[in-house]
Coordinates of C-alpha atoms in Angstrom, one line a residue:
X1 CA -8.4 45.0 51.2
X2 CA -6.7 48.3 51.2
X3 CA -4.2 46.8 48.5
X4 CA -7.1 45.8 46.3
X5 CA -8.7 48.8 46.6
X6 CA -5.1 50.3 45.2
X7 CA -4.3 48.1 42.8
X8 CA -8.3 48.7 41.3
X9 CA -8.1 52.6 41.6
X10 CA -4.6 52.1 39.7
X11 CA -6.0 50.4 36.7
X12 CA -8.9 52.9 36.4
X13 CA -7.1 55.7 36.8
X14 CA -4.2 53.9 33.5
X15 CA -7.2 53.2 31.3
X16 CA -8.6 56.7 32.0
X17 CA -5.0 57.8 31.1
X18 CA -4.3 55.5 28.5
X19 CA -8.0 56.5 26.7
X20 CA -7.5 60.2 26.7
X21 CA -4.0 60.2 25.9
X22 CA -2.5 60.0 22.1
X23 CA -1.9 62.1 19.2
X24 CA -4.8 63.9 19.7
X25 CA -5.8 64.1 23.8
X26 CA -9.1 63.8 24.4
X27 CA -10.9 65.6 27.3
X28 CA -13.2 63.8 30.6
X29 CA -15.8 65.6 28.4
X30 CA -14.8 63.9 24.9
X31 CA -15.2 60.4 26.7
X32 CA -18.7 61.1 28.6
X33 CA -20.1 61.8 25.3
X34 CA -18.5 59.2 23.4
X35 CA -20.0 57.0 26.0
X36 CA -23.3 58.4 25.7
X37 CA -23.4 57.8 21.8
X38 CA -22.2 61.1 20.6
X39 CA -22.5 61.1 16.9
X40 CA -19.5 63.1 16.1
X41 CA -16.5 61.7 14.4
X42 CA -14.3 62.1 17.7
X43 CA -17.1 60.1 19.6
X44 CA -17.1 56.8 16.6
X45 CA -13.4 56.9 17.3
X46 CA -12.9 56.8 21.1
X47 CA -15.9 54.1 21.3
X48 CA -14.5 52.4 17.9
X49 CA -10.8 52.5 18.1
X50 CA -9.4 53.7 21.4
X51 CA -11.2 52.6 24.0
X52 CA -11.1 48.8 22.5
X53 CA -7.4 49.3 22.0
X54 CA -6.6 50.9 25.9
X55 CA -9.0 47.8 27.3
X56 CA -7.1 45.0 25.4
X57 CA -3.9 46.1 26.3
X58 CA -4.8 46.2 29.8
X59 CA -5.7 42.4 28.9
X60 CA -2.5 41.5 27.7
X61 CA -0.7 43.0 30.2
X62 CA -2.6 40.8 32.8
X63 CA -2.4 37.5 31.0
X64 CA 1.9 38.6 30.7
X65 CA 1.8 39.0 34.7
X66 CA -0.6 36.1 34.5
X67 CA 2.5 34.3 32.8
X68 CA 5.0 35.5 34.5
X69 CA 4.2 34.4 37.7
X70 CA 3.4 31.1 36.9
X71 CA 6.8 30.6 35.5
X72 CA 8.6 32.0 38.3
X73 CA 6.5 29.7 40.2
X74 CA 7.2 26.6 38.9
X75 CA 11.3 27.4 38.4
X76 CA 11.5 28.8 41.8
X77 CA 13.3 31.2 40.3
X78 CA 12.2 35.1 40.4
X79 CA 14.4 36.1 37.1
X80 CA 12.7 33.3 35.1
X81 CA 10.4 35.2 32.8
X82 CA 8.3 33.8 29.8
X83 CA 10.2 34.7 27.2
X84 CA 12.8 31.6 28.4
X85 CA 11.2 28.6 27.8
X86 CA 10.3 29.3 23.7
X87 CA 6.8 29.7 24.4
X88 CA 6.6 33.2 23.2
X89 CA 9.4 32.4 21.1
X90 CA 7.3 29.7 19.2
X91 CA 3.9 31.9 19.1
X92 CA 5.6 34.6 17.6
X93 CA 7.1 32.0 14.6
X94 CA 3.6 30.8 14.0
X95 CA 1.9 34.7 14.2
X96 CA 5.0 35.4 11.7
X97 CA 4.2 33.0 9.2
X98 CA 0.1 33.7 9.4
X99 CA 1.5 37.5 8.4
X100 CA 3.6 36.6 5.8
X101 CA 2.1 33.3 3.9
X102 CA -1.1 34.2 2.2
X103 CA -3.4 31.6 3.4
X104 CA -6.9 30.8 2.5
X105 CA -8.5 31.8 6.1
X106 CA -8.7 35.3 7.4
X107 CA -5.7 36.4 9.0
X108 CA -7.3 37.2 11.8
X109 CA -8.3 33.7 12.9
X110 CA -4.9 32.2 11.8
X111 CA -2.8 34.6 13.6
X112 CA -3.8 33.7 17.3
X113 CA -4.5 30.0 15.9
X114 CA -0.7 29.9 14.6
X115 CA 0.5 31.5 17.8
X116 CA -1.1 29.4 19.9
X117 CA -0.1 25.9 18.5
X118 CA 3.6 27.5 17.9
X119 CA 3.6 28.1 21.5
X120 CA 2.3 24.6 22.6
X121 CA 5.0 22.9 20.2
X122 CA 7.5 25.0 21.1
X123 CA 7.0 24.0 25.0
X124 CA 6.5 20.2 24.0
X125 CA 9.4 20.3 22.2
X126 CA 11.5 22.0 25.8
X127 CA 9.3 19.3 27.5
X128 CA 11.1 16.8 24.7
X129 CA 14.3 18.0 24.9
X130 CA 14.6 17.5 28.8
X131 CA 13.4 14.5 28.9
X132 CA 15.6 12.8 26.3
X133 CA 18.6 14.8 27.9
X134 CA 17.6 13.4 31.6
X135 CA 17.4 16.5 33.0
X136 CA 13.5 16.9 33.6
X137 CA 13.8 19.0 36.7
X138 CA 13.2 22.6 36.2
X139 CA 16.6 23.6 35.8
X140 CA 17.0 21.7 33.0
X141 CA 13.9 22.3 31.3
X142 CA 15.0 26.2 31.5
X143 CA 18.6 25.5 29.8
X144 CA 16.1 23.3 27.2
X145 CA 14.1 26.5 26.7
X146 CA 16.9 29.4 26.4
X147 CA 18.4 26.9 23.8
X148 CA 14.5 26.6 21.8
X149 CA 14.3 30.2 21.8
X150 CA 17.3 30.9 20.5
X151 CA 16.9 28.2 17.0
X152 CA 13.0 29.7 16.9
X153 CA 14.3 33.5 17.2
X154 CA 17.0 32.7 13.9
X155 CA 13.7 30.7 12.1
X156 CA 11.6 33.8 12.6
X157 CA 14.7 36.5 11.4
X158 CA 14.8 34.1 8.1
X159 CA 11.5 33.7 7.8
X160 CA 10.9 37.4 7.9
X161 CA 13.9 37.9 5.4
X162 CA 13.0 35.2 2.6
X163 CA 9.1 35.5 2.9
X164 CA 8.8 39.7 3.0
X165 CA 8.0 41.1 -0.8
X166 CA 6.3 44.1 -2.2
X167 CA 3.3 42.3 -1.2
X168 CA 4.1 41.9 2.2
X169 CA 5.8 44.7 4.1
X170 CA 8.2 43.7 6.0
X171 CA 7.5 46.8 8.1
X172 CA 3.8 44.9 9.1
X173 CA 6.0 41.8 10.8
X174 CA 8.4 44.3 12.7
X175 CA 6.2 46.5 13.9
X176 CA 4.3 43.3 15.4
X177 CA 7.6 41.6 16.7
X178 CA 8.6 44.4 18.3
X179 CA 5.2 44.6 20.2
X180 CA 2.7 46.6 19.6
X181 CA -1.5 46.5 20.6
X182 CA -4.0 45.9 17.6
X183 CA -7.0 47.6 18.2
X184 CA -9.7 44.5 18.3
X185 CA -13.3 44.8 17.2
X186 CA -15.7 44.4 20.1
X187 CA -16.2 41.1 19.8
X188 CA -12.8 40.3 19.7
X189 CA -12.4 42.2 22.7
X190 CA -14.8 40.2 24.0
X191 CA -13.3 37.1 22.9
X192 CA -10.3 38.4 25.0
X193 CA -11.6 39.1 28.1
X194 CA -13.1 35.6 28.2
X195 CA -9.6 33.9 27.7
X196 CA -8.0 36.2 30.2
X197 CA -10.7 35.2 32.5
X198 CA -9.8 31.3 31.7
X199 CA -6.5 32.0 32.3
X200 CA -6.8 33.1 35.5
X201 CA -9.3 30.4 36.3
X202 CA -6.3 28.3 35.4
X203 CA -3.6 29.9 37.0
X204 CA -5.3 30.1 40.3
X205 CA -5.9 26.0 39.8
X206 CA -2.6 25.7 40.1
X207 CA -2.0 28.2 43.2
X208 CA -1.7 25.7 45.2
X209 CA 0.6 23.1 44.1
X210 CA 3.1 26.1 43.0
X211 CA 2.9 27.0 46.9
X212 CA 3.9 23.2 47.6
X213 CA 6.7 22.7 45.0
X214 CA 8.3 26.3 46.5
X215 CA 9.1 24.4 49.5
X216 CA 11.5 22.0 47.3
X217 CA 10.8 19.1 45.4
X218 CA 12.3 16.8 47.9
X219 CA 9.4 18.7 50.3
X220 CA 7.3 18.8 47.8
X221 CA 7.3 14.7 46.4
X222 CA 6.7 14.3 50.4
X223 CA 3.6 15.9 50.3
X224 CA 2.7 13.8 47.8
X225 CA 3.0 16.0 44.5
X226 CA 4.0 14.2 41.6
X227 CA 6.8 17.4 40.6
X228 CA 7.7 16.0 37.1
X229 CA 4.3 15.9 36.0
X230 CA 3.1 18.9 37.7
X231 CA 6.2 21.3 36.1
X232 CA 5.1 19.5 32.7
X233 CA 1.5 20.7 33.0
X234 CA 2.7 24.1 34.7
X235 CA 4.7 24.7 31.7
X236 CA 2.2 24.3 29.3
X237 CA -0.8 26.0 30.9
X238 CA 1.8 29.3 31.4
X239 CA 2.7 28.6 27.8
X240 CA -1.3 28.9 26.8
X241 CA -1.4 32.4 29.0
X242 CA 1.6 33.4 27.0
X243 CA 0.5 32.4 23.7
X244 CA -2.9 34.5 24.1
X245 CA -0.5 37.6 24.9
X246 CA 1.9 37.0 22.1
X247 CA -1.6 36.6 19.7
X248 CA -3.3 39.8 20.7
X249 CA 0.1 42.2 21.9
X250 CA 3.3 41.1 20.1
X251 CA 6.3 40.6 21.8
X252 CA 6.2 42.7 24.7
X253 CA 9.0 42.2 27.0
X254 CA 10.1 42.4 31.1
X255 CA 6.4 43.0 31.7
X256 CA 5.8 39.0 32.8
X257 CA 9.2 39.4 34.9
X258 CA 8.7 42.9 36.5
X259 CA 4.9 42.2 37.1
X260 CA 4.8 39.4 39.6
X261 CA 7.7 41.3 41.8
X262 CA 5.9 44.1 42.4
X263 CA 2.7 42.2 43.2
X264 CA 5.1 40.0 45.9
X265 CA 6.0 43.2 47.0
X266 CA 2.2 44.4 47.5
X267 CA 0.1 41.1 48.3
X268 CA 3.6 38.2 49.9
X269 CA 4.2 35.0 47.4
X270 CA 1.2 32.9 48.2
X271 CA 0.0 31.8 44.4
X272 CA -3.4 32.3 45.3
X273 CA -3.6 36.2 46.0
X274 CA -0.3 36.5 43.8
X275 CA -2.3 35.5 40.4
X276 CA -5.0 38.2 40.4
X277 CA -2.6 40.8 42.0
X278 CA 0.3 40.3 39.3
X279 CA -2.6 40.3 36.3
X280 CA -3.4 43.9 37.6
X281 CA -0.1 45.3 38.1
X282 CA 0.7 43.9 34.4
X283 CA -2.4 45.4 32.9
X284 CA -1.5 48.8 35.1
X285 CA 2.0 48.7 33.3
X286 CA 1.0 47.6 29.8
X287 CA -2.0 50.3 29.9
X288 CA 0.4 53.0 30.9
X289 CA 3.3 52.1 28.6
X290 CA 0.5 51.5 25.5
X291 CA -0.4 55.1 26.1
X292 CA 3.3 56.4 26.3
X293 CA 4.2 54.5 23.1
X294 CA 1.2 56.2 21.3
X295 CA 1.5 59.8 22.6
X296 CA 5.7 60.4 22.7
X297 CA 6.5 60.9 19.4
X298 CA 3.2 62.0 17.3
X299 CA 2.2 61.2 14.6
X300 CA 4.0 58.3 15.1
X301 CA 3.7 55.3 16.9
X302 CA 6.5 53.8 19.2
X303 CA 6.8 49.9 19.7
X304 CA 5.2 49.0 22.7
X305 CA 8.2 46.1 23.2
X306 CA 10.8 49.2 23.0
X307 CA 8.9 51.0 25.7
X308 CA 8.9 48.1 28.0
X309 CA 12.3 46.6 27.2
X310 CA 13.7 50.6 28.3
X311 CA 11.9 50.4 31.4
X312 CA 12.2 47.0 32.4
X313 CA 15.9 46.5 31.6
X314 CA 17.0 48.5 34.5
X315 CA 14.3 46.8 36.6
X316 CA 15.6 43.2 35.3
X317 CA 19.9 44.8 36.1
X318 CA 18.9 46.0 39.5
X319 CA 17.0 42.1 40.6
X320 CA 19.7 40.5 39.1
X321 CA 22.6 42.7 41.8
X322 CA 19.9 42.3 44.5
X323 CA 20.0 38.6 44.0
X324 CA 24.1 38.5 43.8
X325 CA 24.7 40.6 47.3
X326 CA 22.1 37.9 48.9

């Protein structure tokens, strides 16, 4: 209870952070009277821009750690990391094209429906792969999806080369690829709290049978799981959880890799307790690093995905020697 209590005090205290902090720092004072409906202009915009903007990345963040731990989960492997297997590799092709081809719907519907279906075909197409090849255990399916992400990563660099004009800014797509929060209208907001809530619905679902297949698969076929299947549907609902991030938050890296480690750390590797403590330590991360990017280097904005790859590269160099010396 004690770690719960942490981890909840943690995220209050980032989104208190993360809400005062930027280009111009607002005050405990500045929030309690945008929260009581002050009708100054620095009121409208901590109620209209930054709050909405602090909360969804907190929701990102916990759908990455959401994501993260189910892929570690179902590779049994604790540098796997959703970024592997194309699924964020496929959402961002299909958020690329919604910002670059003009299209008759509002960019703001196509985007997350673009990311979303290039996420799912993306990890069909690993699935595919595999299965063709023979190698459908989870080993192979990760070889399948470094291989995907690689061919989707050189469609989205042409892409972004041969679509970008003066009518599209090319500057739009990077700043997106390289990660960065869009501040949502409530009701988008809204609409993203309700899929990170699904999301965790669905990752705890699966708690179970990621406990059982971490015992092997030899273990875990004895115990009657069905592992071929079960890694099939694994994969896709993490790549669902990705998607959603990739929609709302860019490309944000080593947050789904760092997120469920320091949760294991906090809370042990049961699934069940592991989903909901890895989605808080990613939105405690994301929050923080949100509110670094903006506040840095005013007036300007940093990339969110620079501010996480520079923090979590060490973290990824210093697992990877841990797991050599044992």
């Amino acid at each position: 209870m004690r770690v719960w209590t942490s981890l909840l005090l943690a995220l209050g205290v980032a989104i208190l952070v993360g809400v005062c902090a930027g280009h111009d720092w607002a005050t405990p004072a500045d929030l309690l009277g945008a929260v009581a409906g002050g009708p100054d202009l620095r009121s409208r915009l901590l109620v209209e821009w930054r709050i909405p903007r602090v909360l969804a990345a907190a929701l990102v963040g916990a759908l990455l750690g959401l994501g993260g731990t189910v892929f570690q989960g179902v590779f049994r492997n604790p540098l796997a990391e959703p970024y592997l297997l194309g699924s964020a590799g496929g959402a961002a092709l299909g958020a690329t094209i919604a910002l670059l081809v003009p299209l008759a719907a509002p960019q703001s519907l196509v985007l997350p429906v673009l990311a979303f279906a290039g996420a799912w075909g993306s990890t069909g197409l690993v699935i595919g792969i595999s299965r063709v090849a023979g190698a459908v255990d989870a080993a192979g399916m990760l070889l399948a999806g470094v291989a995907v992400a690689a061919i989707l990563g050189a469609l989205r660099s042409f892409l972004m080369l041969a679509l970008s004009d003066e009518t599209v800014s090319l500057q739009l797509v990077l700043s997106w690829v390289l990660g960065g929060i869009q501040t949502p209208t409530w009701p988008i907001l809204g609409l993203l709290a309700a899929i990170t809530a699904a999301c965790l619905g669905l990752g705890l679902l699966l708690a179970g049978r990621l406990d059982v297949l971490g015992l092997g698969e030899a273990m875990a076929t004895a115990f009657g799981l069905n592992v071929t299947r079960f890694v099939a549907l694994a994969v896709l609902a993490g790549s669902i959880v990705v998607a959603a991030a990739v929609a709302f938050g860019g490309l944000v890296a080593f947050v789904g890799l760092a997120s469920p480690h320091i949760a294991r750390w906090l809370v042990g590797p049961l699934h069940k307790p592991l989903m909901p403590a890895s989605a808080l330590v990613g939105a405690i991360v994301v929050t923080l690093a949100d509110a670094l990017a903006r506040s840095a280097l005013p007036p300007a904005e940093i990339p969110l995905g620079l501010v996480t790859a520079v923090a979590g590269g060490p973290f990824f160099i210093l697992l990877l020697a841990r797991r050599l010396r044992t």
